[in-house]
mmCIF file of C-alpha atoms and ligand atoms in Angstrom:
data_model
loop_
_atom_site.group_PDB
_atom_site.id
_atom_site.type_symbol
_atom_site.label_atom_id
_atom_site.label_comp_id
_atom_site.label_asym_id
_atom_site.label_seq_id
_atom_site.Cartn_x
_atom_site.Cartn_y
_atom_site.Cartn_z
ATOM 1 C CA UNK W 1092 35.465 35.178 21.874
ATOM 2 C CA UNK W 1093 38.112 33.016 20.826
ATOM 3 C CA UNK W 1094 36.370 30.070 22.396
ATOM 4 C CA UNK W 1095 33.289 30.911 20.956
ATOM 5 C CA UNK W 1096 34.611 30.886 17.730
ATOM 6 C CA UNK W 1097 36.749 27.182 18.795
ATOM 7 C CA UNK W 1098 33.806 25.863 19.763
ATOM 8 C CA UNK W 1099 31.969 26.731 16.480
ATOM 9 C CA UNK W 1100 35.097 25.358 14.527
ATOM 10 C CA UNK W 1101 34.714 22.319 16.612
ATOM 11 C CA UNK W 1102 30.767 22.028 16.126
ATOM 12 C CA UNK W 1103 31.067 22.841 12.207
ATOM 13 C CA UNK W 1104 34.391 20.037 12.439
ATOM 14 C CA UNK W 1105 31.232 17.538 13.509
ATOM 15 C CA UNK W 1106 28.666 18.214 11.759
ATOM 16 C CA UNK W 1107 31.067 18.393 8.428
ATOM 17 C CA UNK W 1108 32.138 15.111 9.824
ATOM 18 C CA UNK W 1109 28.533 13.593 10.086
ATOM 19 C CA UNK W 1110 27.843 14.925 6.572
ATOM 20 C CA UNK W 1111 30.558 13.041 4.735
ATOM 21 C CA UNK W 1112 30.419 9.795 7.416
ATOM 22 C CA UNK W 1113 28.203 8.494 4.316
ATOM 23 C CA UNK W 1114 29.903 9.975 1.636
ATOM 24 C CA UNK W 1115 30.755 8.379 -2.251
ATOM 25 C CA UNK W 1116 32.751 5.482 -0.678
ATOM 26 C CA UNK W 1117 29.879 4.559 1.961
ATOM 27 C CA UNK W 1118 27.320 4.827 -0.535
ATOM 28 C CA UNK W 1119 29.748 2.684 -2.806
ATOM 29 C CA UNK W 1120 29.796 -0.349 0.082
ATOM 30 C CA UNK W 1121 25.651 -0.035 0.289
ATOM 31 C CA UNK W 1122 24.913 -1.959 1.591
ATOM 32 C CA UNK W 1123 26.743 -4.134 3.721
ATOM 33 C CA UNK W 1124 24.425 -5.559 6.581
ATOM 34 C CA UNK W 1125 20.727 -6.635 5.693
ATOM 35 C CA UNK W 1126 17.877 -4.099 4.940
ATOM 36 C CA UNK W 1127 15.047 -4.115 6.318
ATOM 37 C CA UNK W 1128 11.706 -3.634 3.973
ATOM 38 C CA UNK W 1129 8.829 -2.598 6.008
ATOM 39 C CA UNK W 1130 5.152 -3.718 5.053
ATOM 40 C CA UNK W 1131 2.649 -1.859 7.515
ATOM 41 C CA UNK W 1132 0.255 -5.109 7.043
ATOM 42 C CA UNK W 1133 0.056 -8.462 8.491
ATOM 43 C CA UNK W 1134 1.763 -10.867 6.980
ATOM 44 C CA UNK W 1135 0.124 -13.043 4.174
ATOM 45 C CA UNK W 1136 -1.811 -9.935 2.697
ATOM 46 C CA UNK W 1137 -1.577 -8.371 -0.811
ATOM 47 C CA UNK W 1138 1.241 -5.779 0.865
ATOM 48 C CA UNK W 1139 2.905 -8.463 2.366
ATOM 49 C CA UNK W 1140 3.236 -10.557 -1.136
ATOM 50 C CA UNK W 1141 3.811 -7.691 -3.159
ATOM 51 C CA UNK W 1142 6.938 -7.029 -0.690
ATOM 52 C CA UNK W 1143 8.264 -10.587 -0.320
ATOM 53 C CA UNK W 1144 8.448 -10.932 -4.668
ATOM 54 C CA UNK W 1145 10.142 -8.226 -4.001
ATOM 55 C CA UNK W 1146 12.579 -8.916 -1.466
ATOM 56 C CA UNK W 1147 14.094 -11.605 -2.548
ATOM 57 C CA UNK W 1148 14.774 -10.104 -6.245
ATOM 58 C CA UNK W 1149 15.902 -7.288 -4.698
ATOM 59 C CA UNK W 1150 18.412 -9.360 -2.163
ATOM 60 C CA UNK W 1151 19.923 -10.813 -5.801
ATOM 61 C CA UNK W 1152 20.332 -7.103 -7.066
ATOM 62 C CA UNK W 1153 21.695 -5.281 -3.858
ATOM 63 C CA UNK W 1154 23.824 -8.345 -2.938
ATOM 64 C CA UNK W 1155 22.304 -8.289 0.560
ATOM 65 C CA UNK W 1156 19.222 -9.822 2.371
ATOM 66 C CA UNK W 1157 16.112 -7.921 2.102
ATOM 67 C CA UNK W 1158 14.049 -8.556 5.697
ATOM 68 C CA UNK W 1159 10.653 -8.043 6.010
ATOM 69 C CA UNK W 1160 8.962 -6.704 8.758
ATOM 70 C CA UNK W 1161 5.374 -6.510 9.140
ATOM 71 C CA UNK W 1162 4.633 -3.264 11.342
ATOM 72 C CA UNK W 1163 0.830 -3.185 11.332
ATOM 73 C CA UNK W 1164 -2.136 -1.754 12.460
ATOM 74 C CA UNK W 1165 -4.566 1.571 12.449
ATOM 75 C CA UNK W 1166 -4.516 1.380 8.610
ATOM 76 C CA UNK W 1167 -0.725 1.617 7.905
ATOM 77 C CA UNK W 1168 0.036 4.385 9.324
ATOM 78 C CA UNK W 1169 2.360 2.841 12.669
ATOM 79 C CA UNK W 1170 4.251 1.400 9.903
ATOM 80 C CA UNK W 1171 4.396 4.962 8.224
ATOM 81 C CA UNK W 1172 5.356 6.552 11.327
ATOM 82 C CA UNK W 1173 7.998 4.193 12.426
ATOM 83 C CA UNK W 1174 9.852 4.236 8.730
ATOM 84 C CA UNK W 1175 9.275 8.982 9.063
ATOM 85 C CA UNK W 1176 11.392 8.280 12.335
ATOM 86 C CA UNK W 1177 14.189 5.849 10.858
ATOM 87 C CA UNK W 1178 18.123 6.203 10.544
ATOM 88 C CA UNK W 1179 17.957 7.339 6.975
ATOM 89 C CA UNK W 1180 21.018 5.228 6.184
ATOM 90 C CA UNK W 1181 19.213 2.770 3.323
ATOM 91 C CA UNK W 1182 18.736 0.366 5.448
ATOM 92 C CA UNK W 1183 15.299 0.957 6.264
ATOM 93 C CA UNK W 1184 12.334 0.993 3.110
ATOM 94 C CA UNK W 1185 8.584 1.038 3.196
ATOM 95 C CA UNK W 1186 6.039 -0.361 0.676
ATOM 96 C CA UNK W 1187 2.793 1.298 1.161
ATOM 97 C CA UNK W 1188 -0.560 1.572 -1.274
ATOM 98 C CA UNK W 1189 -2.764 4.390 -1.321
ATOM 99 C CA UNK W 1190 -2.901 5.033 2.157
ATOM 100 C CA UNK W 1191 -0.299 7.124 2.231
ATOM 101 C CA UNK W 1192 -1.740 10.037 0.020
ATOM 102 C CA UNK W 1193 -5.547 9.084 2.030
ATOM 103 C CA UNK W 1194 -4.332 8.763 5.150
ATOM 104 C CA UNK W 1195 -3.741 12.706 5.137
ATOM 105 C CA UNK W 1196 -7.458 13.158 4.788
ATOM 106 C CA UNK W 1197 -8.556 10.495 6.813
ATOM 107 C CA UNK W 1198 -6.296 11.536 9.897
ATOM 108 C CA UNK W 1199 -6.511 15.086 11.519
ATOM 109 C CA UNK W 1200 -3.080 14.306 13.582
ATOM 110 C CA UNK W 1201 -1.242 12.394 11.226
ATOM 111 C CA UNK W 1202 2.336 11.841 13.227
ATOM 112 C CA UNK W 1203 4.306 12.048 9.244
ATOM 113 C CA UNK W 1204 3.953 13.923 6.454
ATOM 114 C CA UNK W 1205 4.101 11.750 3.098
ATOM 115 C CA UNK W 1206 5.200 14.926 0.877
ATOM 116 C CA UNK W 1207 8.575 16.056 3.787
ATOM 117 C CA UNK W 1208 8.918 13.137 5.534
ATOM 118 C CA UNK W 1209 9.869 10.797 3.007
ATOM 119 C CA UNK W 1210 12.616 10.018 -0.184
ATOM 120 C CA UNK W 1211 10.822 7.971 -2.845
ATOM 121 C CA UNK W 1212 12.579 5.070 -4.727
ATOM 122 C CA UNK W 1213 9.932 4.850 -6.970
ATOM 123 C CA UNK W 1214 6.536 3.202 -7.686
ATOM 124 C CA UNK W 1215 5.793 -0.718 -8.196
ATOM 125 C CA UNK W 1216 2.614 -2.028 -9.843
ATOM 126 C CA UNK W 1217 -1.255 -2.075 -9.535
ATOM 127 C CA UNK W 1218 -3.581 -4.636 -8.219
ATOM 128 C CA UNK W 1219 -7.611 -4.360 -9.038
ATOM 129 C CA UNK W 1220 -9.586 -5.540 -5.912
ATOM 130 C CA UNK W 1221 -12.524 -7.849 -5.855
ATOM 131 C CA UNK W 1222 -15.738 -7.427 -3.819
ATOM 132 C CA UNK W 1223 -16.479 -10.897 -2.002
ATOM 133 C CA UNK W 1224 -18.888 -12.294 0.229
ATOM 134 C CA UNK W 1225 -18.558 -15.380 2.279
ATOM 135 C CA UNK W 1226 -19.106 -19.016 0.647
ATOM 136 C CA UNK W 1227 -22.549 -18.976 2.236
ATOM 137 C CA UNK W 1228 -23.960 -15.758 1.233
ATOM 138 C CA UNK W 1229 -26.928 -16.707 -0.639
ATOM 139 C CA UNK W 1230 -26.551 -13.875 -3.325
ATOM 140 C CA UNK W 1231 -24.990 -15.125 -6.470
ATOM 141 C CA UNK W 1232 -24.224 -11.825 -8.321
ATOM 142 C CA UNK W 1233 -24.259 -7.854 -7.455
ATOM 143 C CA UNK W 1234 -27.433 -6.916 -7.485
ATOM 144 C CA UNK W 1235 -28.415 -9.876 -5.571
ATOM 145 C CA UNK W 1236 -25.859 -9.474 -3.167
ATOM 146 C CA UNK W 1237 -27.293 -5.749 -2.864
ATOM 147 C CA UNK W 1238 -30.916 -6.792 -2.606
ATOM 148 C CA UNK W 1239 -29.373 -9.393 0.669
ATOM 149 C CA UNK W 1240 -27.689 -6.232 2.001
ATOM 150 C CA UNK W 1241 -30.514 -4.626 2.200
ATOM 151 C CA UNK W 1242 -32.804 -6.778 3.909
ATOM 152 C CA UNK W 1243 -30.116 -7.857 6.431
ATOM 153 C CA UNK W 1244 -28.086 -4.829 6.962
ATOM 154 C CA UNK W 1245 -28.331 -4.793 10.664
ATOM 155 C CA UNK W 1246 -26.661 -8.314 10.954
ATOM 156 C CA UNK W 1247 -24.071 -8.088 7.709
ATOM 157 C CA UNK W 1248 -20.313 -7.171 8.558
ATOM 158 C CA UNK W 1249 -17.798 -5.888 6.246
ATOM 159 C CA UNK W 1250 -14.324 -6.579 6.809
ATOM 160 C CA UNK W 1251 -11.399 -4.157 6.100
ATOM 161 C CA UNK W 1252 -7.693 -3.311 7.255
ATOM 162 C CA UNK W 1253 -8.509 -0.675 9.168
ATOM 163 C CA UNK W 1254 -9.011 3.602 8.433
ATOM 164 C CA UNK W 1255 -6.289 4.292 5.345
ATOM 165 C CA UNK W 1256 -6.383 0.660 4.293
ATOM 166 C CA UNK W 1257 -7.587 0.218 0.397
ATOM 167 C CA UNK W 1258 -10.254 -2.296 1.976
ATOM 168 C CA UNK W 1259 -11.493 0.598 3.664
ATOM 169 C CA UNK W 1260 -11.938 3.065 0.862
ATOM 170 C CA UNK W 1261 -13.324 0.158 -1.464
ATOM 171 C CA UNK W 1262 -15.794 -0.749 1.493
ATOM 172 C CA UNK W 1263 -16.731 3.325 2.217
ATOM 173 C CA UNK W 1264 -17.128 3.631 -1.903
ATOM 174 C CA UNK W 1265 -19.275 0.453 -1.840
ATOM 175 C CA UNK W 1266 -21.460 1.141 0.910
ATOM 176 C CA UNK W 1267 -21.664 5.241 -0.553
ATOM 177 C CA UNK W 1268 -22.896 3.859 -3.948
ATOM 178 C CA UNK W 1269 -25.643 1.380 -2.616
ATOM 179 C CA UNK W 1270 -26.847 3.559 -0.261
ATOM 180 C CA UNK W 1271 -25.975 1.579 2.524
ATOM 181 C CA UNK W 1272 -24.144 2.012 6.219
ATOM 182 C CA UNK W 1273 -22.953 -1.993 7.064
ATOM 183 C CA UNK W 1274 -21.197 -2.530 10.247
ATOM 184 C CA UNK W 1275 -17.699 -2.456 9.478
ATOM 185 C CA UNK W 1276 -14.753 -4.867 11.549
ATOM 186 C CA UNK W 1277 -11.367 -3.577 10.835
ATOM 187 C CA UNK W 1278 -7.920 -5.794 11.106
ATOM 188 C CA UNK W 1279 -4.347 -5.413 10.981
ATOM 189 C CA UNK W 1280 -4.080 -6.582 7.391
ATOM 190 C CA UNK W 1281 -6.504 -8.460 4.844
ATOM 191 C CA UNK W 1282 -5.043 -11.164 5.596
ATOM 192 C CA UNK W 1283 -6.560 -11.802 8.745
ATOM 193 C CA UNK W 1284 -9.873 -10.327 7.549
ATOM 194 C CA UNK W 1285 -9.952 -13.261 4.572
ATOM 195 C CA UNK W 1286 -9.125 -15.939 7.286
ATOM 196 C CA UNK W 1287 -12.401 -14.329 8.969
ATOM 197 C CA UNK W 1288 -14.427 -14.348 5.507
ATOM 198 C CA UNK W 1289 -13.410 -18.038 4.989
ATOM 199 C CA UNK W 1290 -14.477 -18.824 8.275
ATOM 200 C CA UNK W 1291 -17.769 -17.245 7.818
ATOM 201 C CA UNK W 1292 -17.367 -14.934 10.836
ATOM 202 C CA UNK W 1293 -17.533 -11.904 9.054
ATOM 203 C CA UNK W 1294 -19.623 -11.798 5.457
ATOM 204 C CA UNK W 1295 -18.357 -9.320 2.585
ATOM 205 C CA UNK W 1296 -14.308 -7.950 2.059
ATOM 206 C CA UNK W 1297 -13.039 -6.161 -0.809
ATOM 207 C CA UNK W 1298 -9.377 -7.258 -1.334
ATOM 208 C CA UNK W 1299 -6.898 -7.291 -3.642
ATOM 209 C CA UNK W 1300 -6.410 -9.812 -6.579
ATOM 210 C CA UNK W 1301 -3.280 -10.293 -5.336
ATOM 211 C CA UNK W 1302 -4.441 -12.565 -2.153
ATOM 212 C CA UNK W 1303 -8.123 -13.015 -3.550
ATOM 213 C CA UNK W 1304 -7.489 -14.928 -6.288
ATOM 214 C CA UNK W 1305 -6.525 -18.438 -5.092
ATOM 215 C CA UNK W 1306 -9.395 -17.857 -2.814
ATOM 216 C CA UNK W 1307 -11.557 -17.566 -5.871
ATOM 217 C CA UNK W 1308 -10.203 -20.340 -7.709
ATOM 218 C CA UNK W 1309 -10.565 -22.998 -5.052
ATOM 219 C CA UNK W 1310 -14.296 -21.560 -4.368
ATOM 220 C CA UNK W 1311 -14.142 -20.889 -1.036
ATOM 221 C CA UNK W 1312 -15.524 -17.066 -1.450
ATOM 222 C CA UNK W 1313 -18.247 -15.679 -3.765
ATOM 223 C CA UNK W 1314 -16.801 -13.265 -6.009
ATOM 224 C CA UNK W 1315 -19.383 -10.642 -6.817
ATOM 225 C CA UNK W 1316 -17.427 -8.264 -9.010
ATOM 226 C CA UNK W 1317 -13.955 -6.588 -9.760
ATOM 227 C CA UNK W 1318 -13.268 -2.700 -8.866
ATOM 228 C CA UNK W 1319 -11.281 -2.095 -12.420
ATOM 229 C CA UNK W 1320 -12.514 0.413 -15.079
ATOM 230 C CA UNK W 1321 -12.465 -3.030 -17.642
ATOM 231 C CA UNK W 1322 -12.617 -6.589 -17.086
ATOM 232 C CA UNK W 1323 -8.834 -8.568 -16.032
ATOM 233 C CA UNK W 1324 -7.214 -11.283 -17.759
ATOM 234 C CA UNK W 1325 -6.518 -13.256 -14.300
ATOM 235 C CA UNK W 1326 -10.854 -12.958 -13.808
ATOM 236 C CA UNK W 1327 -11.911 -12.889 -17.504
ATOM 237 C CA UNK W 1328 -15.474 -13.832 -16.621
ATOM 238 C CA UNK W 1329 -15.733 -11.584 -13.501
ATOM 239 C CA UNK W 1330 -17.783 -8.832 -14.834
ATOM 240 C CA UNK W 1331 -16.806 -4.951 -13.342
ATOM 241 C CA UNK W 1332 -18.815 -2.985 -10.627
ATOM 242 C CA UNK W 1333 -19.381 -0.511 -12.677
ATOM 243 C CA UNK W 1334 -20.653 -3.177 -15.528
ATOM 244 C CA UNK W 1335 -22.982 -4.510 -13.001
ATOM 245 C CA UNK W 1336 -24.682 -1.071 -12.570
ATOM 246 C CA UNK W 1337 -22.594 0.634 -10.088
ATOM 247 C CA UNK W 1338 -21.364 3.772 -12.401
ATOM 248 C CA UNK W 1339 -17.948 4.454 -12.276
ATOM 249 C CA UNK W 1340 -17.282 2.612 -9.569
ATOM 250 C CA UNK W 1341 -12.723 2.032 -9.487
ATOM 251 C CA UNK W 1342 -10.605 1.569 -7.642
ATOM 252 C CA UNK W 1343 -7.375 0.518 -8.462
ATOM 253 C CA UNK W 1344 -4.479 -0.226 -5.461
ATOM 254 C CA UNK W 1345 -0.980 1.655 -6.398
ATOM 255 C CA UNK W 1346 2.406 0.967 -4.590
ATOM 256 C CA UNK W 1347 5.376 3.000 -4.027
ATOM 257 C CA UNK W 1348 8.810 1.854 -2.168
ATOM 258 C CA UNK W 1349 10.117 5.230 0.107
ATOM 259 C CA UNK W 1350 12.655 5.596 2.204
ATOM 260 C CA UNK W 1351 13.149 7.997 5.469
ATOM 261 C CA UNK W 1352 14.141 11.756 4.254
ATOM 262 C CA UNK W 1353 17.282 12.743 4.142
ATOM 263 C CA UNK W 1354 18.642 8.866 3.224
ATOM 264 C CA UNK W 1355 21.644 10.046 0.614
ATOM 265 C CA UNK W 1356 20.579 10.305 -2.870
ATOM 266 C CA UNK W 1357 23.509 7.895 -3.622
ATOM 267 C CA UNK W 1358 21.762 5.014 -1.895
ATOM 268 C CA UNK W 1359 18.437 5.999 -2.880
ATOM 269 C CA UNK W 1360 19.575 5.714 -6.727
ATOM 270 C CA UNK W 1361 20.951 2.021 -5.782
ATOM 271 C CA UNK W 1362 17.441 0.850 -4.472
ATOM 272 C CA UNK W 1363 15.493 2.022 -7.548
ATOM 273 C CA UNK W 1364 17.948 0.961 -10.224
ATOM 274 C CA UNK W 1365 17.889 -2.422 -7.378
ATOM 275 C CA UNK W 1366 13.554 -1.594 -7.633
ATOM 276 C CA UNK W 1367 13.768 -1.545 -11.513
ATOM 277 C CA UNK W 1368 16.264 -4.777 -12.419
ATOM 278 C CA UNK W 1369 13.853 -6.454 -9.979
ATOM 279 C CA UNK W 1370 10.807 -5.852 -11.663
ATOM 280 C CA UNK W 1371 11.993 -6.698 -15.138
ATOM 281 C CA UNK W 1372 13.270 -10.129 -13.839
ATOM 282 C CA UNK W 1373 10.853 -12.911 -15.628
ATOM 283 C CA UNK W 1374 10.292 -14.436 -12.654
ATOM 284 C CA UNK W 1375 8.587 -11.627 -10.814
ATOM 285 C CA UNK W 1376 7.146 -10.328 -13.945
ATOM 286 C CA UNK W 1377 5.309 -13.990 -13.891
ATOM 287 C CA UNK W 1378 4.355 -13.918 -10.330
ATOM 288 C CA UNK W 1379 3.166 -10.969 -10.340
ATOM 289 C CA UNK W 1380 1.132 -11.168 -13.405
ATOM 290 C CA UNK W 1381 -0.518 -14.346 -12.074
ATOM 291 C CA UNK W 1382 -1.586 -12.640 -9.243
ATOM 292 C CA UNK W 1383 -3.336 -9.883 -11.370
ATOM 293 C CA UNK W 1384 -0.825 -6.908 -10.276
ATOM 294 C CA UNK W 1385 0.182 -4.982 -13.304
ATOM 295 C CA UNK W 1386 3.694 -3.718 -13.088
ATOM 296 C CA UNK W 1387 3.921 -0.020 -13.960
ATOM 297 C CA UNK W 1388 6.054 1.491 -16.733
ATOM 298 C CA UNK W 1389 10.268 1.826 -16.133
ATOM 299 C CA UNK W 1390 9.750 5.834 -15.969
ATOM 300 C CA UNK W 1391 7.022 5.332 -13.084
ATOM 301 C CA UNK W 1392 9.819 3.420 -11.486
ATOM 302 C CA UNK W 1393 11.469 6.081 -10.630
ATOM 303 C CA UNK W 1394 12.112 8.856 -7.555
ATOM 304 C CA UNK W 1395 9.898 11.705 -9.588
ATOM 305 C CA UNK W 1396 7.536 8.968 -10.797
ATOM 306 C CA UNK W 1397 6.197 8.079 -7.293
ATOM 307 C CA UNK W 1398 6.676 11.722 -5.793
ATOM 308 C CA UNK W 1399 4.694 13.573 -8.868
ATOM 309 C CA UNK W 1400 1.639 10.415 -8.619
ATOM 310 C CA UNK W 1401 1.532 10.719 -4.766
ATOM 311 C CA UNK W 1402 1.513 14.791 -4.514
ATOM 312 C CA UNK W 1403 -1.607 14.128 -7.300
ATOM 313 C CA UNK W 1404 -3.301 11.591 -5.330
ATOM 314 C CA UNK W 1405 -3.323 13.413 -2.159
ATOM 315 C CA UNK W 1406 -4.564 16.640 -4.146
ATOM 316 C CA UNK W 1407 -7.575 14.056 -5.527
ATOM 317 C CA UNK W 1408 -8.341 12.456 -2.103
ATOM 318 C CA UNK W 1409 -8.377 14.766 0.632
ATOM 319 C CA UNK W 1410 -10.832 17.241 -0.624
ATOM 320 C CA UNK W 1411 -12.992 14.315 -1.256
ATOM 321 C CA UNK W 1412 -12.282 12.518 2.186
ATOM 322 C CA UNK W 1413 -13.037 15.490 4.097
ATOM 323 C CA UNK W 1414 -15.796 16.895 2.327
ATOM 324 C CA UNK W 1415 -17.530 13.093 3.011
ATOM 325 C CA UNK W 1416 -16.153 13.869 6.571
ATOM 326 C CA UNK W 1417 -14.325 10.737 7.155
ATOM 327 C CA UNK W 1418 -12.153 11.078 10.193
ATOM 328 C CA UNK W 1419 -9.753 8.388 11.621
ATOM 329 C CA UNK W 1420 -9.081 10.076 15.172
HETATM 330 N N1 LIG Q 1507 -3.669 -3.929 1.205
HETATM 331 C C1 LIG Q 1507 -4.616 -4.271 2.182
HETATM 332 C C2 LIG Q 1507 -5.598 -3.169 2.427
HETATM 333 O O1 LIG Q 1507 -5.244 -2.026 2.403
HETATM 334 C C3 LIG Q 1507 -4.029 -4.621 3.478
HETATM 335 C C4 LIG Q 1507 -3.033 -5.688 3.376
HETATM 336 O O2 LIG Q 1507 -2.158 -5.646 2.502
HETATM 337 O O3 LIG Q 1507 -3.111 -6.584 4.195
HETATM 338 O O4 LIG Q 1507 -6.715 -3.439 2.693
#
């Protein structure tokens, strides 16, 4: 009895221990070694930019490097996975779009769960996507890039970043809307899928703004339309989907920074007020803007901002996912 009860004193002695190991005066030295920032898509890619504007505003405001790593493939979700399964110590975050509220419709054995599995820092900005076609594609707007479709949809490809990528769902919500069932090619990011479209091995990619728009400008792609509900300042001529006859046709990429649950609320509080000083910094504000992404407002920057938008968007999506019956696996 008496060792029963010493061995409970000594296992309540730990794990009292391993509570306050990061306790105020920890979280006051956060952080003192690098953090690592992971992007689940290749490097290059709207994710990837997004992150690295970030990073190295954020490496000013914590006082330590920001690192990041690109942990890609099968539509973010190995990045996902790897960040559910980190030391949740703030020194591991994730950047992910809206493949982390689809990605529970789209997979039937997701290994995370975005609503338990997480902490949320907060959420970032919003990117429209274009719909482009390869330089040679002899369609010059949408309908007669729809009309091509049509009478070659046995040898068109469609590039995308795989099941849970945005690509994807703008591809599956193009394709749904024209009527049409293209032969899709999935990568580990957009960013290899553009190199593809530039190269003219594969022939239409919706992207975001964010890498599409230098792409644009040079004219190495044909830009057939933009996926917001109006017209954007960085495209002002580009006319929408939906204003070329595809009804309510949007789609609009949102990003959120999380960390692994459990990370101390402490540390989470220094990355968003780290997340927020970032994004009012001109700089970024600048970069960002010239790359189309709209930064959202200071109290969607925030913990309850992301978790209350993410909770709605998987509500929206997976009904709709799995009533289309989209599966990933
Ligand atoms: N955001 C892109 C997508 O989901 C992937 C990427 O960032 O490379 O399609």
């Amino acid at each position: 009895m008496i060792r029963t009860l010493g061995r409970r004193a000594v296992i309540a002695g730990l794990l009292a221990g391993a509570l306050s190991a990061f306790g105020p005066a920890q979280a006051q030295q956060y952080p003192s070694r690098p953090v690592t920032m992971v992007v689940p898509f290749a490097a290059g890619g709207p994710t990837d930019v997004l992150a690295r504007t970030l990073a190295v505003a954020m490496t000013k405001h914590l006082g330590q490097t920001v690192v990041v790593e690109n942990t890609v493939g099968a539509g973010g979700t190995i990045g996902a996975n790897r960040v559910a399964k980190a030391t949740p110590d703030g020194y591991t975050v994730f950047i992910h779009h809206n493949g982390m509220a689809t990605s529970v419709g789209l997979y039937r054995k997701l290994s995370f769960n975005p609503l338990e599995d997480f902490e949320y820092v907060g959420q970032i900005a919003d990117v429209p996507m274009t719909l482009l076609g390869k330089k040679t594609l002899p369609a010059g707007n949408l309908t007669e890039l729809i009309a091509h479709l049509r009478a070659n949809r046995d040898k068109i490809t469609m590039a995308n970043a795989g099941l849970g990528a945005v690509s994807h769902l703008c591809g599956m919500l193009f394709q749904k809307a024209i009527g049409l069932d293209l032969v899709t090619v999935p990568y580990k990011g957009t960013a290899p899928a553009m190199t593809d479209l530039l190269g003219g091995q594969v022939d239409v990619l919706c992207d975001q703004t964010t890498q599409t728009l230098q792409h644009i400008a040079a004219g190495n792609v044909k830009l057939y339309g933009v996926t917001a509900s109006k017209r954007i300042a960085a495209l002002p001529n580009a006319p929408t989907l939906a204003e070329s006859g595809l009804k309510d046709f949007q789609v609009v990429v949102w990003h959120g920074m999380y960390l692994p649950k459990a990370t101390p609320k402490p540390v989470a509080d220094r990355l968003t007020a780290a997340l927020q000083a970032s994004l009012k910094e001109p700089d970024v504000r600048k970069k960002l803007a010239d790359l189309g992404a709209e930064i959202v407002p200071v109290d969607k920057q925030t913990p309850e901002g992301l978790r209350v938008w993410l909770k709605a968007e998987i509500d929206k999506w997976t009904p709709i996912i799995r009533a289309a019956g989209v599966y990933a696996d």
